[in-house]
Tab-separated table of C-alpha atoms and ligand atoms in Angstrom:
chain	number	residue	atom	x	y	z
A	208	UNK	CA	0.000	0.000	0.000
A	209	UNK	CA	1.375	3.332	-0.732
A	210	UNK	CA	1.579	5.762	2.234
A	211	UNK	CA	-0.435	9.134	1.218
A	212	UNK	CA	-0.562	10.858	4.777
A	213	UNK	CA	0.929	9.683	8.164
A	214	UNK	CA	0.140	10.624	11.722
A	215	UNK	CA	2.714	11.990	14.474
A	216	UNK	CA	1.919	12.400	17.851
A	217	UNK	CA	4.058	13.343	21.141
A	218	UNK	CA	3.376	11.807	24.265
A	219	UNK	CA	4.911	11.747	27.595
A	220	UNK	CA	6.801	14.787	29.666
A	221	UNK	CA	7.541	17.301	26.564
A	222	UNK	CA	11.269	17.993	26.044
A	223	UNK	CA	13.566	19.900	24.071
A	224	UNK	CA	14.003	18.558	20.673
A	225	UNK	CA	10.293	17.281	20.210
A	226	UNK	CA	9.556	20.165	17.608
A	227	UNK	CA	12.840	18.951	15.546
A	228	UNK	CA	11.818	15.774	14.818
A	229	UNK	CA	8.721	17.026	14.025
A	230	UNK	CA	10.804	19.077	11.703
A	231	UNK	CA	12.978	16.317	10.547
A	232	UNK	CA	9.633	14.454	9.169
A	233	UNK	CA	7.964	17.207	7.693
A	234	UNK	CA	11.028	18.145	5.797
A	235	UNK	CA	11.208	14.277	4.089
A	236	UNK	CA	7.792	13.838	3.928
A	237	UNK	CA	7.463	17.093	1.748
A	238	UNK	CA	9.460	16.001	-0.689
A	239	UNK	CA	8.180	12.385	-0.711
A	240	UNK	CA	4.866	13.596	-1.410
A	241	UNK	CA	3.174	12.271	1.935
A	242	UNK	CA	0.971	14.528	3.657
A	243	UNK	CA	1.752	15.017	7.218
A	244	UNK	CA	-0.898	15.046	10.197
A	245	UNK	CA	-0.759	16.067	13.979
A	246	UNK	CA	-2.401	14.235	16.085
A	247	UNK	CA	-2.842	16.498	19.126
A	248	UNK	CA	-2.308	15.757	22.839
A	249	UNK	CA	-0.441	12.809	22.479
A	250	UNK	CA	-2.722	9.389	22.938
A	251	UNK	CA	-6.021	11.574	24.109
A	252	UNK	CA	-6.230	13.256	20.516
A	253	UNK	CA	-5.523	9.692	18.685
A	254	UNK	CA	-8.615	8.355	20.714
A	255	UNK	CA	-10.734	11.867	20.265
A	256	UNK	CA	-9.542	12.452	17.213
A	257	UNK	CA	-8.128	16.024	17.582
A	258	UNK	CA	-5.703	16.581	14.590
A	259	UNK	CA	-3.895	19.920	12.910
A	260	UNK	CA	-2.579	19.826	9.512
A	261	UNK	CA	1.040	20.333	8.945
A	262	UNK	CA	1.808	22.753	6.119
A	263	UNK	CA	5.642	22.535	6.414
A	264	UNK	CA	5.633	26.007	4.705
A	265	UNK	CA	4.353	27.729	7.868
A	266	UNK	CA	7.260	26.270	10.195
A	267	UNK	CA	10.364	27.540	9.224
A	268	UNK	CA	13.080	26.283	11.694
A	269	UNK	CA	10.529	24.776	13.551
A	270	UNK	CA	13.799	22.361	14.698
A	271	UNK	CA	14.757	25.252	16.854
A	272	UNK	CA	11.789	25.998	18.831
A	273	UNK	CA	11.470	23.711	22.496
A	274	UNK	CA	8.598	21.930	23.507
A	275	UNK	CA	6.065	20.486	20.949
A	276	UNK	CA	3.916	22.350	18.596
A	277	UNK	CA	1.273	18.960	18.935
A	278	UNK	CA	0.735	19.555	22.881
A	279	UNK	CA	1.087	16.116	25.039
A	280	UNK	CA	-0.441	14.078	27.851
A	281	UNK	CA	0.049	10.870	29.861
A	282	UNK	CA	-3.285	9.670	28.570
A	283	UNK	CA	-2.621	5.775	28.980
A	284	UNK	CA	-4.924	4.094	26.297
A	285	UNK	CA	-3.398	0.685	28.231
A	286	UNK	CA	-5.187	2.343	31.683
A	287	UNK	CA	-7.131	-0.757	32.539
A	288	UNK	CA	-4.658	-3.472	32.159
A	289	UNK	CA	-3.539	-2.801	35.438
A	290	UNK	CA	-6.927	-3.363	36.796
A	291	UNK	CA	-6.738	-7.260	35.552
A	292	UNK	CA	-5.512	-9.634	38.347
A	293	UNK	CA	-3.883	-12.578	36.035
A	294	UNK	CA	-1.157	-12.138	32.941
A	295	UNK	CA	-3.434	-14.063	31.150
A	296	UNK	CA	-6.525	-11.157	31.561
A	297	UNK	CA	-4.013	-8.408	31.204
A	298	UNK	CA	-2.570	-10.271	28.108
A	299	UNK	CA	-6.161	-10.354	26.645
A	300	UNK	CA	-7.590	-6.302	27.811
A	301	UNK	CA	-3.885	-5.165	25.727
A	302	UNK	CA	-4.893	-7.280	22.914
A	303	UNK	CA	-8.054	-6.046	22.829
A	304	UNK	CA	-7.096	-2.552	22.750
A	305	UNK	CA	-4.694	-2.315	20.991
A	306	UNK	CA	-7.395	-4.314	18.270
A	307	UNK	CA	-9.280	-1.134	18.762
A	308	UNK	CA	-6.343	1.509	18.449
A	309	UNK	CA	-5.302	0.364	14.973
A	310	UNK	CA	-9.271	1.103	13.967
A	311	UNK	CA	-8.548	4.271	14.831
A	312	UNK	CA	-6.298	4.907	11.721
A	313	UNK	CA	-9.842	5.398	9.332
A	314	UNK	CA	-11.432	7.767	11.376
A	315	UNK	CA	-8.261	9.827	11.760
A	316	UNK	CA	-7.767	9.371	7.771
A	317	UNK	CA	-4.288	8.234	8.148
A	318	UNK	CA	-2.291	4.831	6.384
A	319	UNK	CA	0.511	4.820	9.195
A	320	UNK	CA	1.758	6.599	12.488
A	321	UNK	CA	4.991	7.848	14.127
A	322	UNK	CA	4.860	7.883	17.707
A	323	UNK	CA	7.225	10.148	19.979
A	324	UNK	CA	7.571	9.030	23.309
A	325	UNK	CA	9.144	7.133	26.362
A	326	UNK	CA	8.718	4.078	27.194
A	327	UNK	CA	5.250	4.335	27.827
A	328	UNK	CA	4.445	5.522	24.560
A	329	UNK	CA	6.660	3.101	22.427
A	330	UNK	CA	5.232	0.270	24.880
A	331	UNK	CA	1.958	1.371	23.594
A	332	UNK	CA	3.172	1.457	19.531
A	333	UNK	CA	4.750	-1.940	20.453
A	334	UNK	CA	1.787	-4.118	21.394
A	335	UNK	CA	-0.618	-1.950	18.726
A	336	UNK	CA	2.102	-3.627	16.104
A	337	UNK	CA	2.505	-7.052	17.929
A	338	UNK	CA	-1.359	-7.325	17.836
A	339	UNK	CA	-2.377	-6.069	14.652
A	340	UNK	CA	1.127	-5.470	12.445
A	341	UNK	CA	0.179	-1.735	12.544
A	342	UNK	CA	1.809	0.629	10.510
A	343	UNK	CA	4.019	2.402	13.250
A	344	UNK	CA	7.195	3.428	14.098
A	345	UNK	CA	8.672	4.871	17.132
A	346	UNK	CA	11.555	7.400	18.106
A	347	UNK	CA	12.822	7.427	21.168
A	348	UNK	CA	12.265	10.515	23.529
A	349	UNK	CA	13.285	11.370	27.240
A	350	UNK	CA	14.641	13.781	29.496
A	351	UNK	CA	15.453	11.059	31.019
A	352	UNK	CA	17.693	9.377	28.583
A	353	UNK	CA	16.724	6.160	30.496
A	354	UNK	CA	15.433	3.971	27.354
A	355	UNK	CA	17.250	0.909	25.967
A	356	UNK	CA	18.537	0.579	22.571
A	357	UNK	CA	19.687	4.035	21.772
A	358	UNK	CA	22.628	5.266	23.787
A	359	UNK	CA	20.994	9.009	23.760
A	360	UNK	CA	17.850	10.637	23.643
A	361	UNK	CA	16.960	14.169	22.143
A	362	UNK	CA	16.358	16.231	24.841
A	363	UNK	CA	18.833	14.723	27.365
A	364	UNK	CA	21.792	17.362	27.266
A	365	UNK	CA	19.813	20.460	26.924
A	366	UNK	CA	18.459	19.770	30.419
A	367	UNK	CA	22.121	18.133	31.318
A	368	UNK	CA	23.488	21.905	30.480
A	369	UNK	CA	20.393	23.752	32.366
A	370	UNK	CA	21.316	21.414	35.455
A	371	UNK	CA	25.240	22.549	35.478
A	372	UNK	CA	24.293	25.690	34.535
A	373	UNK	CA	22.302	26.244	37.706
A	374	UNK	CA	24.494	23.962	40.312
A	375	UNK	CA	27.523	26.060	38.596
A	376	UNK	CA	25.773	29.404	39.510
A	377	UNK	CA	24.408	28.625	43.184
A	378	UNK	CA	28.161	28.115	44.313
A	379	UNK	CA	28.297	31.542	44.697
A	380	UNK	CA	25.439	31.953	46.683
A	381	UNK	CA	26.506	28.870	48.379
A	382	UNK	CA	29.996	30.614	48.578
A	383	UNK	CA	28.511	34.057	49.972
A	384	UNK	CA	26.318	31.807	52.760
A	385	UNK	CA	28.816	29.516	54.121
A	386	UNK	CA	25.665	27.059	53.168
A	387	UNK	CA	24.746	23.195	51.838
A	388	UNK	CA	22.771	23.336	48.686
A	389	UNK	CA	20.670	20.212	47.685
A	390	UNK	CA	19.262	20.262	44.207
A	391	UNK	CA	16.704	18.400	43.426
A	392	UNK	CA	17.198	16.968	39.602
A	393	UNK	CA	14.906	15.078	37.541
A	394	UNK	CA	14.951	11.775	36.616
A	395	UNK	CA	12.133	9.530	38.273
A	396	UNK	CA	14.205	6.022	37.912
A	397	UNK	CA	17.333	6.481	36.221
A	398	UNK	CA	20.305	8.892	37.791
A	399	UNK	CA	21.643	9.911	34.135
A	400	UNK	CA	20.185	13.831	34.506
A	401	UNK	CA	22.328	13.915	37.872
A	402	UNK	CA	25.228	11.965	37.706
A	403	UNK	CA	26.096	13.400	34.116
A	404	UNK	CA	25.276	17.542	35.592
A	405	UNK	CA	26.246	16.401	38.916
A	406	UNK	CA	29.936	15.388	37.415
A	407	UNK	CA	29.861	18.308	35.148
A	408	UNK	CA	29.447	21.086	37.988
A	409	UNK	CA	31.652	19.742	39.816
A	410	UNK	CA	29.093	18.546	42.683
A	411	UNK	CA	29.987	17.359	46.215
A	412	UNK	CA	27.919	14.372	46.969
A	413	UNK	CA	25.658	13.224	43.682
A	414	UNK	CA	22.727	11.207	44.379
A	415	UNK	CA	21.172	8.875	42.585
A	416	UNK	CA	18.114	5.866	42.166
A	417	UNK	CA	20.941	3.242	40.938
A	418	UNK	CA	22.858	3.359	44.204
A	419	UNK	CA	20.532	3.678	46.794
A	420	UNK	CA	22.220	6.132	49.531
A	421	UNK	CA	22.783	5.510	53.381
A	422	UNK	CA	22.094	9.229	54.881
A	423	UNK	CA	24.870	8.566	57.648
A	424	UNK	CA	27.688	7.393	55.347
A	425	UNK	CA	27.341	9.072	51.997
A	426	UNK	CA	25.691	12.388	53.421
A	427	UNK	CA	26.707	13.331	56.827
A	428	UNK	CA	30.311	11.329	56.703
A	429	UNK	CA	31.144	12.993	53.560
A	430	UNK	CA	29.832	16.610	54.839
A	431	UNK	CA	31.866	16.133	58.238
A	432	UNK	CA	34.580	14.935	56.153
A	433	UNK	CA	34.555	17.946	53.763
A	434	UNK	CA	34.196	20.656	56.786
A	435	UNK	CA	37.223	19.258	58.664
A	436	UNK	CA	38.887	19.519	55.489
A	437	UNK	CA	38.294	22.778	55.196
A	438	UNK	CA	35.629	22.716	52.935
A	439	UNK	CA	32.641	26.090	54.021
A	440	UNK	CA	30.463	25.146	51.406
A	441	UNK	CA	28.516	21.897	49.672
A	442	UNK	CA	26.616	21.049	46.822
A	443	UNK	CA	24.752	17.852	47.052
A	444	UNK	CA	22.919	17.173	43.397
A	445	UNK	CA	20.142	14.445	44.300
A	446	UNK	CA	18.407	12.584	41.994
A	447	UNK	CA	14.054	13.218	42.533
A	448	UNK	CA	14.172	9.040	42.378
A	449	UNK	CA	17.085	8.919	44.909
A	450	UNK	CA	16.188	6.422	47.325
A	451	UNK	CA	18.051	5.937	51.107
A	452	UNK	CA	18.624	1.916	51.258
A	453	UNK	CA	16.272	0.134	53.866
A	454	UNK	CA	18.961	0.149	56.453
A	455	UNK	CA	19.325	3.933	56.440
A	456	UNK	CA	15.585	4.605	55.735
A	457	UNK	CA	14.952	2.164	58.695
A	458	UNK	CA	17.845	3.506	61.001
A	459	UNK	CA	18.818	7.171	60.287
A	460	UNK	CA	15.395	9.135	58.796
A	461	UNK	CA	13.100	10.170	61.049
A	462	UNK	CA	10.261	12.280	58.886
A	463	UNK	CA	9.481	9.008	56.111
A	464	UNK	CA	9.576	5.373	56.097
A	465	UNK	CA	8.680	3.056	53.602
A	466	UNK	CA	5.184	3.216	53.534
A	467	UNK	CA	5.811	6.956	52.327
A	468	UNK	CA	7.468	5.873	49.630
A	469	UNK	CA	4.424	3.219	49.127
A	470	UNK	CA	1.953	5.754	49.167
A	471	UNK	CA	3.318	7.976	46.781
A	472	UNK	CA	0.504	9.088	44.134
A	473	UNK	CA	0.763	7.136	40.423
A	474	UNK	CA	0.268	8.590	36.709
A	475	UNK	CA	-1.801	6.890	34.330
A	476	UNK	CA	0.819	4.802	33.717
A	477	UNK	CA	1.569	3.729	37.352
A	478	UNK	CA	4.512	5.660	37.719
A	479	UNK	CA	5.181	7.097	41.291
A	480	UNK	CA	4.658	11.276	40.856
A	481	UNK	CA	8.089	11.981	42.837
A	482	UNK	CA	7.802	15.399	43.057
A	483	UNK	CA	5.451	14.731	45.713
A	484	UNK	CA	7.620	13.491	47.958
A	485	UNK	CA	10.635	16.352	47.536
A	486	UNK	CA	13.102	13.906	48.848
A	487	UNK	CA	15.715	17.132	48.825
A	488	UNK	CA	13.479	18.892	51.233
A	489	UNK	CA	13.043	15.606	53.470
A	490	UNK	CA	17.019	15.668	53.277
A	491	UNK	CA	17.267	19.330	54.569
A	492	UNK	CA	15.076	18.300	57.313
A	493	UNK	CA	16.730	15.403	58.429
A	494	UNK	CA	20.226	16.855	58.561
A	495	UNK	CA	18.714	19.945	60.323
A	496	UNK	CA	17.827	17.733	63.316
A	497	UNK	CA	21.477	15.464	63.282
A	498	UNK	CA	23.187	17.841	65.969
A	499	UNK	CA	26.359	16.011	65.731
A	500	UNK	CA	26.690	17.547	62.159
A	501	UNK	CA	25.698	20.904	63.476
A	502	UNK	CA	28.112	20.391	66.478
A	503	UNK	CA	31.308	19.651	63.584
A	504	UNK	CA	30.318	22.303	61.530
A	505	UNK	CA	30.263	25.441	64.496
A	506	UNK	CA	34.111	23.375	65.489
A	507	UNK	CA	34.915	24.143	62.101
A	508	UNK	CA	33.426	28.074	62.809
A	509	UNK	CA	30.834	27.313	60.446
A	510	UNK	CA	27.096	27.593	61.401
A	511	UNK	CA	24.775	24.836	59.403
A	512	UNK	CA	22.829	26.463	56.911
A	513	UNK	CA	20.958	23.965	54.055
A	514	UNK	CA	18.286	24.843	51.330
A	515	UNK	CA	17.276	22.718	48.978
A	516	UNK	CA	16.291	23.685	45.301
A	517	UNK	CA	14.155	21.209	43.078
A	518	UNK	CA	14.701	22.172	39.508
A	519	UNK	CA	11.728	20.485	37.880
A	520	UNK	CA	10.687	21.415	35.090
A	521	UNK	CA	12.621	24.278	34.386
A	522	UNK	CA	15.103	20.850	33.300
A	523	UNK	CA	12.653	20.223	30.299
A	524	UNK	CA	12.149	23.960	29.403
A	525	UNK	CA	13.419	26.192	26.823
A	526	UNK	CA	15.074	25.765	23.634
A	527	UNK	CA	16.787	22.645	22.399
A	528	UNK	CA	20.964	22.724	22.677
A	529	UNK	CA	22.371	22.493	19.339
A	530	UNK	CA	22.934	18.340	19.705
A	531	UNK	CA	18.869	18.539	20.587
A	532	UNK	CA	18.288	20.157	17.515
A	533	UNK	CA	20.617	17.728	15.221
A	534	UNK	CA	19.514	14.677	17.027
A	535	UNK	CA	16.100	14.776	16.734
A	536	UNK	CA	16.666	16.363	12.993
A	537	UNK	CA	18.224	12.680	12.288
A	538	UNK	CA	15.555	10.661	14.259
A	539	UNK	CA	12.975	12.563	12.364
A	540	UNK	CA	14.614	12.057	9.044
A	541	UNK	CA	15.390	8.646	10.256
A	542	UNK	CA	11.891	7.693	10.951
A	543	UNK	CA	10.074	8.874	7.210
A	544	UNK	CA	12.556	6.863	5.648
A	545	UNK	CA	11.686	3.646	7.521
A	546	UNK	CA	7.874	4.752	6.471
A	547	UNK	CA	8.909	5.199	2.877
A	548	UNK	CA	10.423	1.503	3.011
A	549	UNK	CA	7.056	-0.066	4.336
A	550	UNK	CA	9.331	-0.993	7.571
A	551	UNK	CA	7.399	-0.989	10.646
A	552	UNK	CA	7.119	-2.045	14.153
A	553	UNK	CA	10.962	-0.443	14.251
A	554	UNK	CA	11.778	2.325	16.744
A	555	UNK	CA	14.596	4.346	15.773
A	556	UNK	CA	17.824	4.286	17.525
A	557	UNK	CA	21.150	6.419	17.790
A	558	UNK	CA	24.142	3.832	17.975
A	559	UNK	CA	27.590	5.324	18.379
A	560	UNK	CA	27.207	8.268	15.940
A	561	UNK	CA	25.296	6.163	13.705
A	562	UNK	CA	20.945	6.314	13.706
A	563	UNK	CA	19.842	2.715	13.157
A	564	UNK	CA	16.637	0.782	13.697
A	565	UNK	CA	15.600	-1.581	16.196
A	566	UNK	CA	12.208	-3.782	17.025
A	567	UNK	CA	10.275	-1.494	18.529
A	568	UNK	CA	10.171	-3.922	21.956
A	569	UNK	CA	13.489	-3.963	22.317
A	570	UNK	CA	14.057	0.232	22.414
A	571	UNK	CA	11.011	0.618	24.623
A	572	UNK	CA	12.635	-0.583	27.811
A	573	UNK	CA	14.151	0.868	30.606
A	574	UNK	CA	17.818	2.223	30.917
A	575	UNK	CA	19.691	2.744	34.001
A	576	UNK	CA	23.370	3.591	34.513
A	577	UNK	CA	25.340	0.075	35.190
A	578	UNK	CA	27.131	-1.001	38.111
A	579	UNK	CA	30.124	-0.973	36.258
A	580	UNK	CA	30.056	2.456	34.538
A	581	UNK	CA	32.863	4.397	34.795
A	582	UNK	CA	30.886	7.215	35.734
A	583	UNK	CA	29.872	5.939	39.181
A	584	UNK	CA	34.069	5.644	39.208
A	585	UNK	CA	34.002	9.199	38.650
A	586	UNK	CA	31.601	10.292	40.463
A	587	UNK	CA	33.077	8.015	44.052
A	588	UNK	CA	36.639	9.293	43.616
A	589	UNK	CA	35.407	12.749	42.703
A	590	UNK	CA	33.677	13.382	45.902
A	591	UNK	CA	36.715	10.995	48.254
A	592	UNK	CA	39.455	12.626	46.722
A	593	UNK	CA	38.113	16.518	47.441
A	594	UNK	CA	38.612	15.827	51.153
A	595	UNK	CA	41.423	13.255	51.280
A	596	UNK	CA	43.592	15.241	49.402
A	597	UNK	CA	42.907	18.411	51.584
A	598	UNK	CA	42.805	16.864	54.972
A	599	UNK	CA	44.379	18.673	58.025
B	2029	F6P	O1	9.382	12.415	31.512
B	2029	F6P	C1	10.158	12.083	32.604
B	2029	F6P	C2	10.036	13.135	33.661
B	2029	F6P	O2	10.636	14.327	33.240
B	2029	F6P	C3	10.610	12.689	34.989
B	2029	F6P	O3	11.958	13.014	35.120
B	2029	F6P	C4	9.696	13.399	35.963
B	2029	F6P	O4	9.568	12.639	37.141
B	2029	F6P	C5	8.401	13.445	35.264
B	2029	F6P	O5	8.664	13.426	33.908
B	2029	F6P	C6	7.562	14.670	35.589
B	2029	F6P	O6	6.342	14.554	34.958
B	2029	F6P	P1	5.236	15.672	34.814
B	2029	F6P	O7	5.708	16.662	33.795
B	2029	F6P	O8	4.031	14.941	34.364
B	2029	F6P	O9	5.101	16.338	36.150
């Protein structure tokens, strides 16, 4: 069948770089003929039907621009799988779904569909083409940059830079203050957004989900460490997903325990909303009552002063960097091509410097940073060697 006019939609957190692979499709598409249509607000416009047309003539460097001209949402077409209580009914709810998502394609007038999303969104593209060989493709998207089978996503070191950026300009405030600073970074389950700023900036003690943290040893040790070294001022960059281990949760934290954690509220697609717990507040608090840190710091003349700062969504905001911009260029280029060969069920995928394909259920699962990465290397000499190498 000849592809006359395909669908994109965005779903997911928005981040820079969305717009340029928006870009990078219209720009093939145009001169392969197809028409190009935007499905609106992610998954909730496919189902509702809520499209804009895509005249690539009124978009000049649209590439350039952040966030994503088709809006987004979490909208979880999947919602009531979780309500089954066997693999076999949730097997059988997806199927049937997914049955009904590939009707969808008549009504919205369209002979195939790029998706751009997480993994919640490519999860969603997966099954549609498991179930009923839809025509779909998916590109990989994240602020997160914590999705298998592409080794970055668009989006990923704009808010990398905007992290630095700010941890690099508190020090002086942290300077002028004599105070600790922790800075709360995005990145619900994987520490990439923190350990690759944190290392960047320089930061005293990085947090993140990957290593869960014991508050005695790798918060108050270090900071006693670092004041009797001579140290007046710390920068702690702390993952939102950073979890304390059950032996310091159990053992050193006083204002949450697990059941916190357990309670946390869920997006549509069961994710815990972390924000809501503001585990760099909860850190403030709980060194604010440890008096034998406070006692070390006024021996060192110092009194103890720590704010925290959550940086939310000021990570995904704002124009894409100039990778952003090239990246998702490539994935959107990438991704009309594979449409123009009739291959689907393929997500696309940046390999080394190289943009490749991959079975879209292979790219749509999780990434985190591995125990053996050289970067946790980094990161544990980084913050030993500061007050080793200074010690009285
Ligand atoms: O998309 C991933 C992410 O940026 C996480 O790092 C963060 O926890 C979450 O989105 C925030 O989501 P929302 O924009 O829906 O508050």
């Amino acid at each position: 069948m000849v592809i006359k006019k395909i669908g994109i939609l965005t779903g997911g957190g928005d981040c820079p770089g969305l717009n340029s692979v928006l870009y990078g499709i219209m720009l093939k598409a145009f001169e392969a003929g197809i028409e190009c249509v935007g499905i609106l607000r992610g998954w909730k416009g496919f189902l509702e039907n809520e499209t804009i047309s895509l005249d690539i003539a009124k978009h000049d460097d649209l590439h350039a621009i952040g966030g994503t001209l088709l809006y987004t949402s979490r909208t979880n077409p999947f919602k009531d799988v979780s309500k089954a209580k066997t693999e076999d009914e949730k097997e059988k709810i997806r199927e049937k779904v997914a049955r009904e998502l590939a009707t969808k394609y008549d009504d919205l007038g369209i002979d195939a569909l790029i998706v751009i999303g997480g993994d919640d969104t490519n999860g969603v593209a997966d099954a549609m083409h498991k179930y009923t060989g839809a025509k779909i493709i998916g590109c990989p998207k994240t602020i997160d940059n914590d999705l298998s089978g592409t080794d970055f996503t668009f989006g990923f070191w704009s808010g990398v830079q905007l992290a630095s950026n700010t941890m690099d300009n508190l020090t002086t405030t942290a300077r002028s203050h004599q105070r600790v600073f922790v800075v709360e970074i995005m990145g619900r389950d994987a520490g990439f957004l923190t350990m690759y700023s944190g290392i960047s900036t320089g930061a005293d003690i990085i947090l993140i989900p990957e290593t869960p943290f014991s508050l005695e040893d790798d918060v108050i040790q270090v900071l006693k460490n670092r004041v009797n070294a001579g140290y007046k001022y710390h920068i702690i960059a702390c993952s939102e997903g950073a979890y304390p281990n059950k032996n310091s949760l159990d053992n050193d934290f006083k204002t949450i325990t697990q059941e916190t954690i357990d309670k946390l509220p869920k997006d549509p697609f069961g994710n815990p909303i972390l924000p809501a717990l503001n585990i760099s507040e909860i850190i403030v608090k709980e060194l604010g009552m440890r008096k034998d840190l406070i006692e070390e710091f006024n021996r060192n003349n110092l009194e103890f002063e720590c704010r925290s700062v959550v940086l939310g969504h000021t990570m995904r905001a704002g124009t894409p960097n100039a990778f952003d911009r090239i990246l998702g260029l490539r994935f959107g280029l990438a991704a009309m091509k594979l449409v123009i060969k009739g291959e689907f069920g393929k997500m696309i995928s940046l390999q080394g410097n190289k943009i490749i394909s991959i079975p879209l259920a292979e790219g749509a699962r999780k990434k985190f940073i591995e125990k053996d990465s050289d970067l946790l290397e980094l990161r544990d000499l980084m913050v030993k060697v500061r007050y080793l190498s200074k010690k009285k």
